[in-house]
Amino acid sequence: MDSLRSKENLNRFESLFGKTKELPRLFQAPARINIIGEHVDYLGGIVLPAAIDFFVEVYLRPNNTASYNLHSVTYNETVELKKPLQPNSKSPWTDYISGVISEIEKKGHIVPGFDLLVDGNIPQGSGLSSSAAFEVVTGYAIQETFGLVISREEIALIGQRAENNFVGTKCGIMDQFIIAVGKKDDCISLNTSTLKYSYHHFELGNNEFYLINSKVKHSLKDSAYNKRREECESALVKIKAKYPKFTHLYEVELSDKELDECHLTNEELKRTKHVTSERERTKIVIDGLETGDFKTVGTSLFQTHWSLSKDFEVSCPEIDFIVDSLQSLGVTGARMIGGGFGGCVLVLDMKDHFSKIDAVLKKSYQQKFNVEIDFYKFQISDGVKEISI
Ligand code: GLA
């Protein structure tokens, strides 16, 4: 925890909202990576995410009024909201808070007025889930402050509903879930159809995961994310008409001929191909991590990338360039992570290989796209929590 930052934010909070005997409480939620299982969490698939040590933090204090007074350090903006809460196109960052309050109240709780300051260091639009972290930290801070009894899993679902219903992205549950339940040094395997999950610790030995930020900013809301989800849903409707036993696209196991007879469009067929092949790769990756077979894990990560790029069509030229270059440079594995259309690449490689990669890739990317990429080393960290100030 950066104590200077927290002191500055506390001063800022008190100068905006007044100094009282009661200090605000500070809550922090991490970013996330996902090792395997991409674009399957709204289709009943298995995902393998972990929380990492970037964060969104909120300072929150009840104000005994009917107003929510909100300040964003990133946007240097203060907004007062009152019920009924509506989407706010002038300050869209407040929608995450309004969405969470609305979803908590739909469950029969009452959320009294509060003052809140938000800050963080998760690069926005980088595929590391700054929005989900904001939703989860807001939900957690509200339930802790007002003594509501809401489990971590339920806070994740509230965050997802806020994003689906208020913000407008029809995201799955992976991001909010791992941010709510993450544990230092562990990833989880989450079955998104049952929400059953377990913690896993993998010994990486001489290997490491790290991230490369392409600096291409995605906007899931304005992007084709919702369209991909619709294509998957319409593919399932057609498949079910012939094979009613399948309840999720992720489960579909059919030969090419059988799929042909479902009369999918070319897009629906390609999306189905990604989703069902991701199921097979996920098994291979979990086995490989358990047995220390990093070569096989890496090969599957590359395969996932090209499946996301060619069949699911959620990559972009910059990200493809990074993965292609890494493959030529001989790294163990790499792929885009998150919703896509920009953001970060997750790399798996031997630790001592890093110094040979970063300078070469930085230079070639700069030459081709005139942008400087960032490399992030990270620690697997805890999920949302309170920090004492
Ligand atoms: C975004 C969404 C998640 C998930 C990923 C793709 O991060 O928020 O729910 O669908 O994209 O795996």
CSV table of C-alpha atoms and ligand atoms in Angstrom, one decimal:
chain,number,residue,atom,x,y,z
A,1,MET,CA,0.0,0.0,0.0
A,2,ASP,CA,1.4,3.4,-1.0
A,3,SER,CA,1.1,5.4,2.2
A,4,LEU,CA,1.8,8.8,0.5
A,5,ARG,CA,-1.0,8.2,-1.9
A,6,SER,CA,-3.4,7.2,0.8
A,7,LYS,CA,-2.5,10.3,2.9
A,8,GLU,CA,-3.1,12.5,-0.1
A,9,ASN,CA,-6.4,10.9,-0.8
A,10,LEU,CA,-7.5,11.2,2.8
A,11,ASN,CA,-6.7,14.9,2.8
A,12,ARG,CA,-8.5,15.3,-0.5
A,13,PHE,CA,-11.5,13.4,0.9
A,14,GLU,CA,-11.7,15.7,3.9
A,15,SER,CA,-11.2,18.9,2.0
A,16,LEU,CA,-14.1,17.9,-0.4
A,17,PHE,CA,-16.5,16.4,2.1
A,18,GLY,CA,-15.5,17.9,5.4
A,19,LYS,CA,-13.5,16.7,8.3
A,20,THR,CA,-15.5,14.9,11.0
A,21,LYS,CA,-14.7,12.7,13.9
A,22,GLU,CA,-15.5,9.7,11.7
A,23,LEU,CA,-12.7,8.8,9.3
A,24,PRO,CA,-13.8,7.3,5.9
A,25,ARG,CA,-12.9,3.6,5.5
A,26,LEU,CA,-10.6,2.5,2.7
A,27,PHE,CA,-11.4,-0.5,0.5
A,28,GLN,CA,-9.3,-1.9,-2.3
A,29,ALA,CA,-10.0,-4.3,-5.2
A,30,PRO,CA,-7.4,-5.9,-7.5
A,31,ALA,CA,-7.1,-6.2,-11.3
A,32,ARG,CA,-7.2,-9.7,-12.8
A,33,ILE,CA,-5.5,-11.9,-15.4
A,34,ASN,CA,-7.0,-15.0,-16.9
A,35,ILE,CA,-4.8,-17.9,-17.8
A,36,ILE,CA,-7.2,-19.8,-20.0
A,37,GLY,CA,-11.0,-19.9,-20.8
A,38,GLU,CA,-11.6,-16.7,-22.8
A,39,HIS,CA,-15.0,-15.6,-23.9
A,40,VAL,CA,-16.6,-18.7,-22.4
A,41,ASP,CA,-17.8,-17.2,-19.0
A,42,TYR,CA,-21.2,-16.2,-20.4
A,43,LEU,CA,-21.6,-19.6,-22.1
A,44,GLY,CA,-21.2,-21.9,-19.1
A,45,GLY,CA,-17.5,-22.4,-19.5
A,46,ILE,CA,-14.6,-23.0,-17.2
A,47,VAL,CA,-12.2,-20.1,-16.6
A,48,LEU,CA,-8.8,-19.9,-14.7
A,49,PRO,CA,-8.4,-16.3,-13.5
A,50,ALA,CA,-6.2,-14.8,-10.7
A,51,ALA,CA,-6.3,-11.4,-8.9
A,52,ILE,CA,-3.2,-9.2,-9.4
A,53,ASP,CA,-1.6,-6.3,-7.6
A,54,PHE,CA,-3.0,-3.4,-9.5
A,55,PHE,CA,-6.0,-1.8,-7.7
A,56,VAL,CA,-9.1,0.4,-7.6
A,57,GLU,CA,-9.7,1.9,-4.1
A,58,VAL,CA,-12.5,3.8,-2.6
A,59,TYR,CA,-12.8,5.8,0.6
A,60,LEU,CA,-16.3,5.8,1.9
A,61,ARG,CA,-18.1,7.4,4.8
A,62,PRO,CA,-21.9,7.6,5.6
A,63,ASN,CA,-23.2,11.2,5.4
A,64,ASN,CA,-26.6,10.9,7.0
A,65,THR,CA,-28.3,12.6,3.9
A,66,ALA,CA,-30.2,11.3,0.9
A,67,SER,CA,-27.2,12.1,-1.4
A,68,TYR,CA,-24.3,10.2,-2.8
A,69,ASN,CA,-21.4,12.6,-3.1
A,70,LEU,CA,-18.8,11.1,-5.4
A,71,HIS,CA,-15.3,12.2,-6.4
A,72,SER,CA,-13.0,10.6,-9.0
A,73,VAL,CA,-9.3,11.3,-8.7
A,74,THR,CA,-8.7,10.1,-12.2
A,75,TYR,CA,-11.2,12.5,-13.7
A,76,ASN,CA,-10.8,15.2,-11.1
A,77,GLU,CA,-14.5,15.5,-10.9
A,78,THR,CA,-17.1,15.6,-8.1
A,79,VAL,CA,-20.7,14.6,-8.7
A,80,GLU,CA,-23.8,14.5,-6.4
A,81,LEU,CA,-26.3,11.8,-7.1
A,82,LYS,CA,-29.8,11.5,-5.7
A,83,LYS,CA,-32.4,8.8,-6.3
A,84,PRO,CA,-33.9,7.8,-8.6
A,85,LEU,CA,-30.5,6.9,-10.0
A,86,GLN,CA,-30.2,7.1,-13.8
A,87,PRO,CA,-27.3,6.4,-16.2
A,88,ASN,CA,-25.3,9.6,-16.4
A,89,SER,CA,-23.8,10.2,-19.9
A,90,LYS,CA,-21.9,13.3,-18.7
A,91,SER,CA,-20.0,11.4,-16.0
A,92,PRO,CA,-20.2,7.7,-17.1
A,93,TRP,CA,-17.8,6.7,-14.3
A,94,THR,CA,-20.6,7.3,-11.8
A,95,ASP,CA,-22.7,4.6,-13.5
A,96,TYR,CA,-20.7,1.9,-11.9
A,97,ILE,CA,-21.7,3.2,-8.4
A,98,SER,CA,-25.3,3.9,-9.4
A,99,GLY,CA,-25.5,0.4,-10.9
A,100,VAL,CA,-24.2,-1.3,-7.7
A,101,ILE,CA,-26.5,0.7,-5.4
A,102,SER,CA,-29.5,-0.1,-7.6
A,103,GLU,CA,-28.6,-3.8,-7.7
A,104,ILE,CA,-28.1,-4.0,-3.9
A,105,GLU,CA,-31.5,-2.3,-3.4
A,106,LYS,CA,-33.2,-4.7,-5.8
A,107,LYS,CA,-32.2,-7.4,-3.2
A,108,GLY,CA,-34.3,-5.6,-0.6
A,109,HIS,CA,-31.5,-3.6,1.2
A,110,ILE,CA,-31.5,0.1,1.6
A,111,VAL,CA,-28.3,2.0,0.8
A,112,PRO,CA,-28.1,5.3,2.8
A,113,GLY,CA,-26.3,8.4,1.6
A,114,PHE,CA,-22.5,8.4,1.6
A,115,ASP,CA,-19.4,10.4,0.5
A,116,LEU,CA,-17.0,8.4,-1.7
A,117,LEU,CA,-13.6,9.1,-3.3
A,118,VAL,CA,-12.3,6.7,-5.9
A,119,ASP,CA,-8.7,6.3,-7.2
A,120,GLY,CA,-6.7,3.5,-8.7
A,121,ASN,CA,-3.8,2.4,-10.9
A,122,ILE,CA,-5.4,-0.2,-13.2
A,123,PRO,CA,-4.8,1.1,-16.7
A,124,GLN,CA,-8.3,1.6,-18.1
A,125,GLY,CA,-9.2,-0.2,-21.3
A,126,SER,CA,-6.3,-2.5,-20.9
A,127,GLY,CA,-8.3,-5.7,-20.4
A,128,LEU,CA,-7.3,-6.0,-16.7
A,129,SER,CA,-10.9,-5.3,-15.5
A,130,SER,CA,-10.8,-1.8,-13.9
A,131,SER,CA,-14.6,-1.6,-14.3
A,132,ALA,CA,-15.2,-4.9,-12.5
A,133,ALA,CA,-12.8,-3.9,-9.7
A,134,PHE,CA,-14.7,-0.6,-9.3
A,135,GLU,CA,-18.0,-2.4,-9.1
A,136,VAL,CA,-16.8,-5.0,-6.6
A,137,VAL,CA,-15.0,-2.5,-4.4
A,138,THR,CA,-18.1,-0.3,-4.3
A,139,GLY,CA,-20.4,-3.2,-3.4
A,140,TYR,CA,-18.0,-4.5,-0.8
A,141,ALA,CA,-17.5,-1.1,0.8
A,142,ILE,CA,-21.2,-0.5,1.0
A,143,GLN,CA,-21.9,-3.9,2.6
A,144,GLU,CA,-19.1,-3.5,5.1
A,145,THR,CA,-20.0,0.1,6.0
A,146,PHE,CA,-23.7,-0.4,6.4
A,147,GLY,CA,-23.5,-3.9,7.9
A,148,LEU,CA,-25.5,-5.5,5.1
A,149,VAL,CA,-25.1,-9.3,4.9
A,150,ILE,CA,-24.0,-10.0,1.4
A,151,SER,CA,-21.5,-12.8,0.6
A,152,ARG,CA,-18.5,-12.2,-1.7
A,153,GLU,CA,-20.0,-14.3,-4.4
A,154,GLU,CA,-23.2,-12.3,-4.2
A,155,ILE,CA,-21.2,-9.1,-4.5
A,156,ALA,CA,-19.7,-10.4,-7.7
A,157,LEU,CA,-23.1,-11.1,-9.1
A,158,ILE,CA,-24.3,-7.6,-8.0
A,159,GLY,CA,-21.3,-6.1,-9.9
A,160,GLN,CA,-22.0,-8.2,-13.0
A,161,ARG,CA,-25.7,-7.1,-12.9
A,162,ALA,CA,-24.7,-3.5,-12.5
A,163,GLU,CA,-22.5,-3.8,-15.6
A,164,ASN,CA,-25.2,-5.7,-17.6
A,165,ASN,CA,-28.2,-3.6,-16.6
A,166,PHE,CA,-26.8,-0.1,-15.9
A,167,VAL,CA,-23.6,0.2,-17.8
A,168,GLY,CA,-24.8,-1.9,-20.7
A,169,THR,CA,-22.0,-4.4,-21.3
A,170,LYS,CA,-23.4,-7.9,-21.3
A,171,CYS,CA,-20.3,-9.3,-19.6
A,172,GLY,CA,-20.0,-12.7,-18.0
A,173,ILE,CA,-19.2,-13.3,-14.3
A,174,MET,CA,-15.4,-14.1,-14.4
A,175,ASP,CA,-14.0,-10.7,-13.6
A,176,GLN,CA,-16.2,-9.7,-10.8
A,177,PHE,CA,-16.0,-13.2,-9.3
A,178,ILE,CA,-12.2,-13.4,-9.1
A,179,ILE,CA,-11.9,-9.8,-7.8
A,180,ALA,CA,-14.3,-10.8,-5.1
A,181,VAL,CA,-12.9,-14.1,-4.0
A,182,GLY,CA,-9.2,-14.0,-5.1
A,183,LYS,CA,-6.5,-15.3,-2.8
A,184,LYS,CA,-2.8,-14.4,-2.7
A,185,ASP,CA,-0.6,-16.8,-4.8
A,186,ASP,CA,-3.6,-18.8,-6.1
A,187,CYS,CA,-5.8,-18.7,-9.2
A,188,ILE,CA,-9.2,-20.2,-9.2
A,189,SER,CA,-10.9,-22.6,-11.6
A,190,LEU,CA,-14.5,-21.4,-11.9
A,191,ASN,CA,-17.3,-23.3,-13.5
A,192,THR,CA,-19.4,-20.4,-14.8
A,193,SER,CA,-22.5,-22.6,-15.2
A,194,THR,CA,-22.7,-23.7,-11.5
A,195,LEU,CA,-20.5,-21.0,-9.9
A,196,LYS,CA,-18.5,-23.7,-8.1
A,197,TYR,CA,-14.9,-22.9,-7.8
A,198,SER,CA,-11.7,-24.1,-6.3
A,199,TYR,CA,-8.3,-22.5,-5.5
A,200,HIS,CA,-5.1,-23.7,-7.3
A,201,HIS,CA,-1.5,-23.0,-6.6
A,202,PHE,CA,0.9,-23.8,-9.4
A,203,GLU,CA,4.7,-23.9,-8.9
A,204,LEU,CA,6.1,-22.0,-11.9
A,205,GLY,CA,9.8,-22.7,-11.1
A,206,ASN,CA,12.0,-20.9,-13.6
A,207,ASN,CA,9.0,-19.6,-15.5
A,208,GLU,CA,6.9,-16.5,-15.1
A,209,PHE,CA,3.8,-14.8,-16.3
A,210,TYR,CA,3.9,-11.2,-17.3
A,211,LEU,CA,1.8,-8.7,-19.2
A,212,ILE,CA,2.4,-6.5,-22.2
A,213,ASN,CA,0.1,-3.5,-22.7
A,214,SER,CA,-0.4,-2.7,-26.4
A,215,LYS,CA,-1.9,0.7,-25.4
A,216,VAL,CA,-4.7,0.1,-27.8
A,217,LYS,CA,-7.7,1.0,-25.6
A,218,HIS,CA,-10.7,-1.1,-26.0
A,219,SER,CA,-14.2,-0.1,-25.0
A,220,LEU,CA,-16.2,-3.2,-24.4
A,221,LYS,CA,-19.5,-1.2,-24.4
A,222,ASP,CA,-19.0,0.2,-27.8
A,223,SER,CA,-17.2,-2.8,-29.2
A,224,ALA,CA,-18.5,-6.0,-30.6
A,225,TYR,CA,-18.5,-7.7,-27.2
A,226,ASN,CA,-22.3,-7.8,-27.0
A,227,LYS,CA,-22.5,-8.9,-30.6
A,228,ARG,CA,-20.3,-11.9,-30.0
A,229,ARG,CA,-22.5,-12.9,-27.1
A,230,GLU,CA,-25.6,-12.6,-29.3
A,231,GLU,CA,-23.9,-14.7,-32.1
A,232,CYS,CA,-23.1,-17.4,-29.5
A,233,GLU,CA,-26.7,-17.4,-28.2
A,234,SER,CA,-28.2,-17.6,-31.7
A,235,ALA,CA,-25.8,-20.5,-32.5
A,236,LEU,CA,-27.0,-22.3,-29.4
A,237,VAL,CA,-30.7,-21.8,-30.3
A,238,LYS,CA,-30.1,-23.4,-33.7
A,239,ILE,CA,-28.0,-26.3,-32.3
A,240,LYS,CA,-30.7,-26.9,-29.6
A,241,ALA,CA,-33.4,-27.1,-32.2
A,242,LYS,CA,-31.7,-30.3,-33.4
A,243,TYR,CA,-29.9,-31.4,-30.2
A,244,PRO,CA,-32.0,-30.3,-27.2
A,245,LYS,CA,-29.6,-32.0,-24.8
A,246,PHE,CA,-27.1,-29.1,-24.9
A,247,THR,CA,-27.9,-26.3,-22.4
A,248,HIS,CA,-24.7,-24.3,-23.0
A,249,LEU,CA,-22.7,-23.7,-26.1
A,250,TYR,CA,-19.6,-24.7,-24.1
A,251,GLU,CA,-20.9,-28.3,-23.9
A,252,VAL,CA,-21.5,-28.8,-27.6
A,253,GLU,CA,-19.7,-31.9,-28.9
A,254,LEU,CA,-20.7,-32.5,-32.5
A,255,SER,CA,-18.9,-33.6,-35.6
A,256,ASP,CA,-18.5,-31.1,-38.5
A,257,LYS,CA,-21.2,-32.9,-40.4
A,258,GLU,CA,-23.6,-32.7,-37.5
A,259,LEU,CA,-22.8,-29.0,-37.0
A,260,ASP,CA,-23.4,-28.5,-40.7
A,261,GLU,CA,-26.9,-29.7,-40.3
A,262,CYS,CA,-27.6,-27.0,-37.8
A,263,HIS,CA,-27.5,-24.3,-40.5
A,264,LEU,CA,-25.3,-21.9,-38.6
A,265,THR,CA,-24.1,-18.8,-40.3
A,266,ASN,CA,-20.4,-18.6,-41.0
A,267,GLU,CA,-20.0,-16.3,-37.9
A,268,GLU,CA,-22.0,-18.6,-35.6
A,269,LEU,CA,-19.9,-21.6,-36.8
A,270,LYS,CA,-16.6,-19.8,-36.1
A,271,ARG,CA,-17.7,-18.6,-32.7
A,272,THR,CA,-18.8,-22.2,-31.8
A,273,LYS,CA,-15.5,-23.5,-33.0
A,274,HIS,CA,-13.6,-21.2,-30.6
A,275,VAL,CA,-15.8,-21.9,-27.6
A,276,THR,CA,-15.7,-25.7,-27.9
A,277,SER,CA,-12.0,-25.8,-28.8
A,278,GLU,CA,-11.3,-23.6,-25.7
A,279,ARG,CA,-12.9,-26.3,-23.6
A,280,GLU,CA,-10.3,-28.8,-24.8
A,281,ARG,CA,-7.4,-26.4,-24.3
A,282,THR,CA,-8.5,-25.6,-20.8
A,283,LYS,CA,-8.2,-29.2,-19.8
A,284,ILE,CA,-4.7,-29.4,-21.3
A,285,VAL,CA,-3.6,-26.2,-19.6
A,286,ILE,CA,-4.9,-27.2,-16.1
A,287,ASP,CA,-3.1,-30.6,-16.5
A,288,GLY,CA,0.1,-28.9,-17.8
A,289,LEU,CA,0.2,-26.4,-14.9
A,290,GLU,CA,-0.3,-29.3,-12.4
A,291,THR,CA,2.5,-31.4,-13.9
A,292,GLY,CA,4.8,-28.5,-14.7
A,293,ASP,CA,4.6,-29.1,-18.5
A,294,PHE,CA,5.0,-25.5,-19.4
A,295,LYS,CA,5.8,-26.2,-23.1
A,296,THR,CA,2.3,-27.7,-23.6
A,297,VAL,CA,0.7,-24.9,-21.6
A,298,GLY,CA,2.4,-22.3,-23.8
A,299,THR,CA,1.4,-24.0,-27.0
A,300,SER,CA,-2.2,-24.0,-25.8
A,301,LEU,CA,-2.0,-20.3,-25.0
A,302,PHE,CA,-0.8,-19.5,-28.5
A,303,GLN,CA,-3.6,-21.7,-29.9
A,304,THR,CA,-6.1,-19.8,-27.8
A,305,HIS,CA,-4.8,-16.6,-29.1
A,306,TRP,CA,-5.2,-17.5,-32.8
A,307,SER,CA,-8.6,-19.0,-32.1
A,308,LEU,CA,-9.7,-15.7,-30.5
A,309,SER,CA,-8.2,-13.8,-33.4
A,310,LYS,CA,-9.4,-15.9,-36.4
A,311,ASP,CA,-12.5,-17.6,-35.1
A,312,PHE,CA,-13.9,-15.3,-32.4
A,313,GLU,CA,-12.5,-12.2,-34.1
A,314,VAL,CA,-11.8,-10.2,-31.0
A,315,SER,CA,-8.2,-9.3,-31.5
A,316,CYS,CA,-6.6,-6.4,-33.4
A,317,PRO,CA,-3.5,-5.9,-35.6
A,318,GLU,CA,-1.4,-4.5,-32.8
A,319,ILE,CA,-2.1,-7.4,-30.4
A,320,ASP,CA,-1.6,-10.0,-33.2
A,321,PHE,CA,1.7,-8.3,-34.0
A,322,ILE,CA,2.8,-8.7,-30.4
A,323,VAL,CA,1.8,-12.4,-30.2
A,324,ASP,CA,3.3,-13.2,-33.6
A,325,SER,CA,6.6,-11.5,-32.6
A,326,LEU,CA,6.7,-13.3,-29.3
A,327,GLN,CA,6.2,-16.6,-31.0
A,328,SER,CA,9.1,-15.8,-33.4
A,329,LEU,CA,11.2,-14.8,-30.5
A,330,GLY,CA,10.7,-18.2,-28.9
A,331,VAL,CA,8.7,-17.4,-25.8
A,332,THR,CA,6.8,-20.3,-24.2
A,333,GLY,CA,3.3,-19.0,-24.8
A,334,ALA,CA,1.3,-15.8,-25.2
A,335,ARG,CA,-2.2,-14.6,-25.9
A,336,MET,CA,-4.6,-11.6,-25.6
A,337,ILE,CA,-6.6,-11.6,-22.5
A,338,GLY,CA,-10.0,-10.2,-21.5
A,339,GLY,CA,-12.7,-8.9,-23.8
A,340,GLY,CA,-10.3,-8.1,-26.6
A,341,PHE,CA,-10.0,-5.4,-29.3
A,342,GLY,CA,-6.8,-4.1,-27.7
A,343,GLY,CA,-5.5,-4.2,-24.1
A,344,CYS,CA,-2.9,-6.6,-22.8
A,345,VAL,CA,-1.1,-9.8,-23.8
A,346,LEU,CA,-0.4,-12.4,-21.2
A,347,VAL,CA,3.0,-14.0,-21.6
A,348,LEU,CA,4.4,-17.2,-20.2
A,349,ASP,CA,8.1,-17.6,-20.5
A,350,MET,CA,11.4,-18.6,-18.8
A,351,LYS,CA,12.4,-15.9,-16.3
A,352,ASP,CA,15.9,-15.4,-17.8
A,353,HIS,CA,14.5,-14.9,-21.3
A,354,PHE,CA,12.8,-11.6,-20.4
A,355,SER,CA,15.9,-9.4,-21.0
A,356,LYS,CA,16.2,-10.7,-24.5
A,357,ILE,CA,12.5,-9.9,-25.3
A,358,ASP,CA,11.6,-6.5,-23.9
A,359,ALA,CA,14.0,-4.3,-25.8
A,360,VAL,CA,13.6,-6.1,-29.2
A,361,LEU,CA,9.8,-6.0,-29.0
A,362,LYS,CA,9.6,-2.4,-27.7
A,363,LYS,CA,11.7,-1.3,-30.7
A,364,SER,CA,9.8,-3.2,-33.4
A,365,TYR,CA,6.4,-2.2,-32.0
A,366,GLN,CA,7.5,1.5,-31.9
A,367,GLN,CA,8.7,1.2,-35.5
A,368,LYS,CA,5.5,-0.3,-36.7
A,369,PHE,CA,2.8,1.5,-34.6
A,370,ASN,CA,4.7,4.5,-33.2
A,371,VAL,CA,3.6,3.6,-29.7
A,372,GLU,CA,5.7,2.5,-26.7
A,373,ILE,CA,4.4,-0.7,-25.2
A,374,ASP,CA,4.5,-1.3,-21.4
A,375,PHE,CA,5.7,-4.5,-19.7
A,376,TYR,CA,4.1,-5.3,-16.3
A,377,LYS,CA,5.5,-7.9,-13.9
A,378,PHE,CA,2.9,-8.7,-11.2
A,379,GLN,CA,2.1,-10.7,-8.0
A,380,ILE,CA,-1.0,-12.8,-7.6
A,381,SER,CA,-2.9,-11.1,-4.8
A,382,ASP,CA,-5.9,-11.1,-2.6
A,383,GLY,CA,-9.4,-10.2,-3.7
A,384,VAL,CA,-11.3,-7.1,-2.4
A,385,LYS,CA,-10.5,-6.1,1.1
A,386,GLU,CA,-10.4,-3.3,3.7
A,387,ILE,CA,-7.1,-1.5,4.2
A,388,SER,CA,-6.5,0.2,7.6
A,389,ILE,CA,-5.7,3.9,7.5
B,1,GLA,C1,-14.4,-9.3,-20.3
B,1,GLA,C2,-15.7,-9.7,-19.6
B,1,GLA,C3,-15.6,-11.1,-19.0
B,1,GLA,C4,-15.2,-12.1,-20.0
B,1,GLA,C5,-14.0,-11.6,-20.8
B,1,GLA,C6,-13.6,-12.5,-21.9
B,1,GLA,O1,-13.3,-9.2,-19.4
B,1,GLA,O2,-16.0,-8.8,-18.6
B,1,GLA,O3,-16.9,-11.4,-18.5
B,1,GLA,O4,-16.2,-12.4,-20.9
B,1,GLA,O5,-14.1,-10.3,-21.3
B,1,GLA,O6,-13.3,-13.8,-21.5
